[in-house]
PDB file of C-alpha atoms in Angstrom:
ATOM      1  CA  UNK A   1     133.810  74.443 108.913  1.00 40.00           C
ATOM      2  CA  UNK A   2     132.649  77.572 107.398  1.00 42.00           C
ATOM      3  CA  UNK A   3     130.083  76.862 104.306  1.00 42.00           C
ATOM      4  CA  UNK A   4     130.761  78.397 101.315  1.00 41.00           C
ATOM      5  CA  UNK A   5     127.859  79.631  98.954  1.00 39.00           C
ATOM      6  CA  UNK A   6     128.549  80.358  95.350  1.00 36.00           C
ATOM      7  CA  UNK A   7     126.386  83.448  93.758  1.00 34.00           C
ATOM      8  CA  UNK A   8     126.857  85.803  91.068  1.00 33.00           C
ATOM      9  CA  UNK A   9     126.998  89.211  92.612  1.00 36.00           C
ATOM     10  CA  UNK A  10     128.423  92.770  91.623  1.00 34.00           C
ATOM     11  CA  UNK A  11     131.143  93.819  93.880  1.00 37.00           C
ATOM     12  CA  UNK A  12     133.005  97.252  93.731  1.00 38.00           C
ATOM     13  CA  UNK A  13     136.957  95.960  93.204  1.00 35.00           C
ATOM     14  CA  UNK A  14     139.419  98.303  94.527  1.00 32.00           C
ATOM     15  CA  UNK A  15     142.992  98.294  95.608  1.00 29.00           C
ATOM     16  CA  UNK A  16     143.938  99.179  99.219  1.00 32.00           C
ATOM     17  CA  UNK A  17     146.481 102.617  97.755  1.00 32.00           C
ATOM     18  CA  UNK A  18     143.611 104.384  95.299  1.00 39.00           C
ATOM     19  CA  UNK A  19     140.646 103.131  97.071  1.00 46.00           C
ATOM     20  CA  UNK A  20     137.587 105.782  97.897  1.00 48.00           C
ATOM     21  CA  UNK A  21     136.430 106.359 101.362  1.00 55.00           C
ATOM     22  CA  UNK A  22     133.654 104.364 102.611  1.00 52.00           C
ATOM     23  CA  UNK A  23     131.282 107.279 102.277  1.00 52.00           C
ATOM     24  CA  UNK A  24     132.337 107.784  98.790  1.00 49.00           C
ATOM     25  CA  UNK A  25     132.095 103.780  97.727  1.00 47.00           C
ATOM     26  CA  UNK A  26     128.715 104.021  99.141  1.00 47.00           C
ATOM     27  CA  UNK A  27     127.441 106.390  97.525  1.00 47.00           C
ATOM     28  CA  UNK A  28     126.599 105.041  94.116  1.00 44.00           C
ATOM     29  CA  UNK A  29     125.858 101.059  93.362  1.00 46.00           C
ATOM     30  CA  UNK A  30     128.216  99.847  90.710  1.00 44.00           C
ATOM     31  CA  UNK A  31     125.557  98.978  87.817  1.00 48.00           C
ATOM     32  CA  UNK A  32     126.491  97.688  84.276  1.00 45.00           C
ATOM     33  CA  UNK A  33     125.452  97.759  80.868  1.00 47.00           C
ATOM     34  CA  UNK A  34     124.976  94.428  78.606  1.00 44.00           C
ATOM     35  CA  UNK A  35     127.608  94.464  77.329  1.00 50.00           C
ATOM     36  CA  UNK A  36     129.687  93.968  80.892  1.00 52.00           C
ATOM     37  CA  UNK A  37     131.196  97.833  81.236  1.00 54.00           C
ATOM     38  CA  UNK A  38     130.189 100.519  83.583  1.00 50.00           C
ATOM     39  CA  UNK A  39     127.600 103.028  83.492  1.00 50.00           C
ATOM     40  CA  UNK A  40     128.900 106.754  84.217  1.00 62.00           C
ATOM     41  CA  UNK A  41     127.622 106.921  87.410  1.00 72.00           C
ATOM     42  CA  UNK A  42     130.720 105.744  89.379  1.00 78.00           C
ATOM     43  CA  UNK A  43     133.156 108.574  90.088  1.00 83.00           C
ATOM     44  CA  UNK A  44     135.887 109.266  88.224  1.00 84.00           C
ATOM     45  CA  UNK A  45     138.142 107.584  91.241  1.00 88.00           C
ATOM     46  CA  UNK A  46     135.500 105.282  91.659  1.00 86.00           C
ATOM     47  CA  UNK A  47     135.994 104.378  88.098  1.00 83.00           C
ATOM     48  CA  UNK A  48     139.797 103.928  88.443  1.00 86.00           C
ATOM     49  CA  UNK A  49     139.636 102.337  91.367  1.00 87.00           C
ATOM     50  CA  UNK A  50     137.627  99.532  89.935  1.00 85.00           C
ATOM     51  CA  UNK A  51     139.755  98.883  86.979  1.00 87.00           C
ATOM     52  CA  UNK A  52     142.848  99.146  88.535  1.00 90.00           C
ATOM     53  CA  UNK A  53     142.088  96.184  91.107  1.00 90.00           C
ATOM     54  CA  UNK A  54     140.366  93.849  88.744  1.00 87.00           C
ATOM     55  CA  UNK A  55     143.219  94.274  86.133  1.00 89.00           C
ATOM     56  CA  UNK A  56     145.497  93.383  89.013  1.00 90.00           C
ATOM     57  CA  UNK A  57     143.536  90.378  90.405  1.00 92.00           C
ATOM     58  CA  UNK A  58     144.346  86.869  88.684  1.00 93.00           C
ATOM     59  CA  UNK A  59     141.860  84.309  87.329  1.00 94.00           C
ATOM     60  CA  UNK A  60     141.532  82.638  90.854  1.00 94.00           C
ATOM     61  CA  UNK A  61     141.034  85.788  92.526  1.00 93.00           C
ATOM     62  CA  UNK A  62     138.353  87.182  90.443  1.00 93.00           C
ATOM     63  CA  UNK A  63     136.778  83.981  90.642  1.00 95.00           C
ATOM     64  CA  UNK A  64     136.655  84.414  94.130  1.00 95.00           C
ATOM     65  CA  UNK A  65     134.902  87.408  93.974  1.00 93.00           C
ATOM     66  CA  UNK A  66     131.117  85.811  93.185  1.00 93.00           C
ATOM     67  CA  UNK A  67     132.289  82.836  96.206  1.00 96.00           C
ATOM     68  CA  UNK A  68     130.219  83.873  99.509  1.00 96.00           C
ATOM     69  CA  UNK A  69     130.994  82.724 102.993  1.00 96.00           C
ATOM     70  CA  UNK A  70     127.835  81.393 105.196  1.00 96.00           C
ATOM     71  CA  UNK A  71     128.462  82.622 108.865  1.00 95.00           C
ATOM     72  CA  UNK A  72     126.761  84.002 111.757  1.00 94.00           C
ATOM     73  CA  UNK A  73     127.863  87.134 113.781  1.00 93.00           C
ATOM     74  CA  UNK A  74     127.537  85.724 117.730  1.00 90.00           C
ATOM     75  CA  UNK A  75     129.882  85.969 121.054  1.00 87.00           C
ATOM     76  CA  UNK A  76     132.600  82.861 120.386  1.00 83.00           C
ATOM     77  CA  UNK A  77     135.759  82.419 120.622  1.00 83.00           C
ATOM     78  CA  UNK A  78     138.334  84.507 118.267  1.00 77.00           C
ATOM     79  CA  UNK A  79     140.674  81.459 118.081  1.00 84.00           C
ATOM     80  CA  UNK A  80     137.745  78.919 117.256  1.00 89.00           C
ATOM     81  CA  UNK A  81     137.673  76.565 114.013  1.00 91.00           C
ATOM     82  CA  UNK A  82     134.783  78.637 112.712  1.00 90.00           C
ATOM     83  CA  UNK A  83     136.342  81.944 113.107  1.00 92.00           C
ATOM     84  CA  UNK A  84     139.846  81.247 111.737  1.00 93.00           C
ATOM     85  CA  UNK A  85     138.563  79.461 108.525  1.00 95.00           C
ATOM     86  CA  UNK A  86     136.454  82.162 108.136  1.00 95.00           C
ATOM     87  CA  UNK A  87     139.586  84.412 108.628  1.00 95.00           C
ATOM     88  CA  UNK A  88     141.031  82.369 105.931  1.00 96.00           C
ATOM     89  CA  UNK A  89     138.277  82.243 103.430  1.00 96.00           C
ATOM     90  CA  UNK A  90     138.668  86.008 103.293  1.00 96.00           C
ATOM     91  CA  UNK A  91     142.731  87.015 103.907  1.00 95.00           C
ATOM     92  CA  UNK A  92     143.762  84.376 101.839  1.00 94.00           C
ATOM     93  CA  UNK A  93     140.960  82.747  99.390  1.00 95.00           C
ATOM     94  CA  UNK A  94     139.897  86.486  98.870  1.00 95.00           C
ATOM     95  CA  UNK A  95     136.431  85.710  98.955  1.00 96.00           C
ATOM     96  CA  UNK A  96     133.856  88.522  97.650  1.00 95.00           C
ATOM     97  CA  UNK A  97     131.034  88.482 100.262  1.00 96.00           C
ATOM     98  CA  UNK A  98     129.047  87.074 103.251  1.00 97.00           C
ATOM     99  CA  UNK A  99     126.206  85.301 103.641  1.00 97.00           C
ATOM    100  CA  UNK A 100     125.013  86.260 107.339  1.00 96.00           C
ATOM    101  CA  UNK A 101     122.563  83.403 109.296  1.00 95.00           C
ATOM    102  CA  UNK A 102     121.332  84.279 112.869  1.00 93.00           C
ATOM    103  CA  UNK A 103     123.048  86.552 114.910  1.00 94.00           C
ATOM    104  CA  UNK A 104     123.024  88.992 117.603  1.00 93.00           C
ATOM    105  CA  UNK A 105     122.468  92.698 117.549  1.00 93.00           C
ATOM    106  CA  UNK A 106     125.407  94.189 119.177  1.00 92.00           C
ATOM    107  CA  UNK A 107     127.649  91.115 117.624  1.00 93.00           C
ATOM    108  CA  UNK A 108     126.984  92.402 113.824  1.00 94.00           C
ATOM    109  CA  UNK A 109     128.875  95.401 113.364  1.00 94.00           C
ATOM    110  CA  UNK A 110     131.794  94.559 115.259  1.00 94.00           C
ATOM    111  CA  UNK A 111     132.217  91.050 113.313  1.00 94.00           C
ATOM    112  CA  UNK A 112     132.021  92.339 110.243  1.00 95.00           C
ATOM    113  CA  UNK A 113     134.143  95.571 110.851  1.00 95.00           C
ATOM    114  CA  UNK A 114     136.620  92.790 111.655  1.00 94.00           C
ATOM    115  CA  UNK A 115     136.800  90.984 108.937  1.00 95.00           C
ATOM    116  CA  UNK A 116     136.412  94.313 106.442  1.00 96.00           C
ATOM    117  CA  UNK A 117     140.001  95.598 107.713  1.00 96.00           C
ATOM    118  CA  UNK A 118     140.996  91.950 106.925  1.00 96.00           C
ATOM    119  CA  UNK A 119     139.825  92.150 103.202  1.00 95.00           C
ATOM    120  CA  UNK A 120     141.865  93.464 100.332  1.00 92.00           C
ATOM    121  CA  UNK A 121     138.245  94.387  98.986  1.00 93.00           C
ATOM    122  CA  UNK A 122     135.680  95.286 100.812  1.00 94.00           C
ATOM    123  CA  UNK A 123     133.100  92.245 101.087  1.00 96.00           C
ATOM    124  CA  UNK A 124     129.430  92.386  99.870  1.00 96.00           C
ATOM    125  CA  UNK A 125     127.634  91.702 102.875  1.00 97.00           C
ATOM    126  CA  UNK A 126     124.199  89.792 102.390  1.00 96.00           C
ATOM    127  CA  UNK A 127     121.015  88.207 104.398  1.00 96.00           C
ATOM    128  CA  UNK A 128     118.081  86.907 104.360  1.00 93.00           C
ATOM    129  CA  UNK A 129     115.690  89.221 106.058  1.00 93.00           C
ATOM    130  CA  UNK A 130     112.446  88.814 104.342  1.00 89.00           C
ATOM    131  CA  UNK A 131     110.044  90.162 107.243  1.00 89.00           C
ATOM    132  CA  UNK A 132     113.027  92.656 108.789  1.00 91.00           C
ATOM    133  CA  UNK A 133     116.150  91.921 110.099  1.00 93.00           C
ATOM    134  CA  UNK A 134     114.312  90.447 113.322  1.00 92.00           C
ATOM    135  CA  UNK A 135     114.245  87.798 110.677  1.00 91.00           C
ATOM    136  CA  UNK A 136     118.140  86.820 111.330  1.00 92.00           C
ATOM    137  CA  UNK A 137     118.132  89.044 114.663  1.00 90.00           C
ATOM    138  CA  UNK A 138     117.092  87.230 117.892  1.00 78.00           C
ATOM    139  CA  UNK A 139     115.982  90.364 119.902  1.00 85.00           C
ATOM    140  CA  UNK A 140     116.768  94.141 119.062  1.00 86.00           C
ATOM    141  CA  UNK A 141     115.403  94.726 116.234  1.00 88.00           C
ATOM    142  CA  UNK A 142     112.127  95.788 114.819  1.00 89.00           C
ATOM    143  CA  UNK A 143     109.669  92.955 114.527  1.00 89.00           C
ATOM    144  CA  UNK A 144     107.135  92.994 111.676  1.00 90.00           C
ATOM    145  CA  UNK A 145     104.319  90.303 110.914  1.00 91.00           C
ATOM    146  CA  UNK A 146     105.232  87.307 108.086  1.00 91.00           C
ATOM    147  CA  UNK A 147     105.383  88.879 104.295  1.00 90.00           C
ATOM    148  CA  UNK A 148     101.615  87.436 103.948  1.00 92.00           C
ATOM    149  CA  UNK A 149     100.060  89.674 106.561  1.00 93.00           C
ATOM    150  CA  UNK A 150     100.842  92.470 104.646  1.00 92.00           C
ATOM    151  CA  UNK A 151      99.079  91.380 101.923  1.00 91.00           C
ATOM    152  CA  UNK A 152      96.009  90.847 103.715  1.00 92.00           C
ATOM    153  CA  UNK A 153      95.781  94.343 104.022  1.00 92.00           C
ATOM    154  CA  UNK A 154      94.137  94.898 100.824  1.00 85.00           C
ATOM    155  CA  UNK A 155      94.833  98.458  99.559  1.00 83.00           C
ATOM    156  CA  UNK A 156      96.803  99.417 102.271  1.00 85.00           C
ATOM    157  CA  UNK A 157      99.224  96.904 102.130  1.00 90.00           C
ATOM    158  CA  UNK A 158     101.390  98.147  99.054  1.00 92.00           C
ATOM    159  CA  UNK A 159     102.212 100.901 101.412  1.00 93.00           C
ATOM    160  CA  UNK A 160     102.912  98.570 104.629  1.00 92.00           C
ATOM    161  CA  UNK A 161     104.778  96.876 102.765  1.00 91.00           C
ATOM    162  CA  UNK A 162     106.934  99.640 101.123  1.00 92.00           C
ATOM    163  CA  UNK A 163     107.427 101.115 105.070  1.00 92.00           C
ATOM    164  CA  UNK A 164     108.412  97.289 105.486  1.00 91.00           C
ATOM    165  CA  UNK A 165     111.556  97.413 102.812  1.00 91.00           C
ATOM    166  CA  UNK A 166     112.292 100.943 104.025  1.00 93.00           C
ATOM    167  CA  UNK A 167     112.889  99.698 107.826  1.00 92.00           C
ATOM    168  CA  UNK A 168     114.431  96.631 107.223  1.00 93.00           C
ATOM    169  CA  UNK A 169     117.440  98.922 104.481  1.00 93.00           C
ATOM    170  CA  UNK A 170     117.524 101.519 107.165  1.00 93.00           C
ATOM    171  CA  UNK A 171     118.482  99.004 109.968  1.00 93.00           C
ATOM    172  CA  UNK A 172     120.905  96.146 107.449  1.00 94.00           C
ATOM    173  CA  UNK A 173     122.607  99.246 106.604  1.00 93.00           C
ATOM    174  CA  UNK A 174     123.084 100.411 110.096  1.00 93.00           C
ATOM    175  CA  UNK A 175     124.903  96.935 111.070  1.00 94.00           C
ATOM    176  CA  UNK A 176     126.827  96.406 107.762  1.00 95.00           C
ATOM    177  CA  UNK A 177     124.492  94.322 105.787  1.00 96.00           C
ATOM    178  CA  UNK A 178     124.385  95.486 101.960  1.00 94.00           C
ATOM    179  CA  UNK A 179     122.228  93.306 100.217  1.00 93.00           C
ATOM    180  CA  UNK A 180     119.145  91.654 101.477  1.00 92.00           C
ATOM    181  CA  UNK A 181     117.170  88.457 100.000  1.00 88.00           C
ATOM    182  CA  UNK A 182     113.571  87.540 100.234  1.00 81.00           C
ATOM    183  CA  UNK A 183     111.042  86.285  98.470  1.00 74.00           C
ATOM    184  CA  UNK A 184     109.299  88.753  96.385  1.00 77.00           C
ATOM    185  CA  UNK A 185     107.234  87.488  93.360  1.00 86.00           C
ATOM    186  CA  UNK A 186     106.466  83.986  95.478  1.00 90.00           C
ATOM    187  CA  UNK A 187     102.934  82.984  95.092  1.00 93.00           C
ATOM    188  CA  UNK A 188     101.167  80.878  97.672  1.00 93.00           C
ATOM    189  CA  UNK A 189      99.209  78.899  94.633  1.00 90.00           C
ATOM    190  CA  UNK A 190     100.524  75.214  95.950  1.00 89.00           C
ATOM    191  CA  UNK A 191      99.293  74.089  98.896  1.00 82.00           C
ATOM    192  CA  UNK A 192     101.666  70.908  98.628  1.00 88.00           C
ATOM    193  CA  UNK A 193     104.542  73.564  98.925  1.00 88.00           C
ATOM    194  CA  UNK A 194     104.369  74.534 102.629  1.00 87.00           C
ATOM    195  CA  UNK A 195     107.756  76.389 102.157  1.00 87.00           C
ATOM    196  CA  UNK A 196     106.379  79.639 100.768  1.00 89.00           C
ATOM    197  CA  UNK A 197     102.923  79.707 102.696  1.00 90.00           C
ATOM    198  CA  UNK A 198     102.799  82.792 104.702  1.00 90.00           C
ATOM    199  CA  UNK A 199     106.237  83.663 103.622  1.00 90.00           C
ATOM    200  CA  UNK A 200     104.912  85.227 100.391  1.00 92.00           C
ATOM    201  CA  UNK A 201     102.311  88.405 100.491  1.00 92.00           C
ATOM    202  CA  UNK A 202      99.332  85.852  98.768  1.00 92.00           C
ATOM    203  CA  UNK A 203      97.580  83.416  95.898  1.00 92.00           C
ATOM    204  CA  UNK A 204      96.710  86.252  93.463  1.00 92.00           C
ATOM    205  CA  UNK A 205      99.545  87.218  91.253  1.00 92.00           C
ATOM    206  CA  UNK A 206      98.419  90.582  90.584  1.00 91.00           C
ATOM    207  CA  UNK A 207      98.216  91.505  94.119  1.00 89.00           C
ATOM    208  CA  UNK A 208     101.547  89.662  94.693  1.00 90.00           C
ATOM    209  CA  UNK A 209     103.042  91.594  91.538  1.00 89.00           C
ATOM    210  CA  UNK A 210     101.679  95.192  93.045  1.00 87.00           C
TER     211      UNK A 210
END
């Protein structure tokens, strides 16, 4: 069975008849204010589009929107357990978003093209690809050095590690992915934690924090 991973998320609600192109929901991030209501820099359709779907959607369905999937986008069968539940999860629980584990390259964009068309809203894709997508992506991909190698650079690695986010956006993007997760502000201060280790950029907070 499919796991199911609860997160609170912002997703872009839209019904099928007034929805935006894909270039046009793209091209500016839904962000709010405090107080829960949009900022002006959705579209005026984008706008519309928005309300009109969540004023549609009942309690379970907008409760469904922060619900993510766990899956993994590789060569199975269409008609397995996995697939269909997942199938379910999204045509008929209405979930908001994926959570993507390993995969393969070429098997990315095509999965999740799949189960977009499926979707009365489009899903928030997400992964954890904290040194690249190589990080979920067997071969393919570009493959950088663990998040703490970076930091050993000294001065040069704020700048490695900026090139770092920009590859890994360029190349989620590219297969579908929207959001990515990784550690960020992790400091390697425990050494009874072997968890974060070389996963975060070092022990000094202030070089972490640049």
């Amino acid at each position: 069975m499919t796991g199911v991973f609860l997160a609170l998320a912002l997703v872009g609600l839209s019904c099928r008849t007034a929805a935006p192109t894909p270039s046009e929901r793209a091209a500016t991030p839904l962000r709010v204010q405090a107080g829960g209501r949009p900022y002006e820099d959705l579209s005026p359709r984008q706008a519309a589009w928005v309300e009109k779907t969540f004023a549609g959607m009942d309690l379970d369905r907008k409760a469904a929107q922060v619900v993510f999937a766990a899956t993994s986008a590789r060569p199975r069968n269409a008609d397995s357990e996995e697939d269909a539940d997942l199938r379910r999860l999204v045509r008929e629980e209405g979930v908001g978003g994926l959570v993507l584990f390993r995969s393969e390259l070429d098997s990315i964009a095509p999965f999740l093209n799949g189960l977009q068309e499926i979707a009365d809203v489009p899903l928030l894709v997400t992964a954890d690809l904290e040194r690249g997508l190589a990080f979920r992506v067997d071969e393919g991909s570009v493959q950088c050095p663990d998040t703490m190698a970076f930091g050993a650079l000294g001065a040069g690695g704020e700048e490695a590690a900026r090139f770092l986010g920009e590859v890994t956006a360029r190349e989620a993007r590219a297969v579908g992915i929207h959001w990515l997760l990784s550690p960020v502000a992790d400091v390697n201060n425990n050494p009874a934690n072997p968890v974060i280790n070389t996963r975060s950029f070092g022990e000094d907070p202030r070089a972490v924090s640049r």
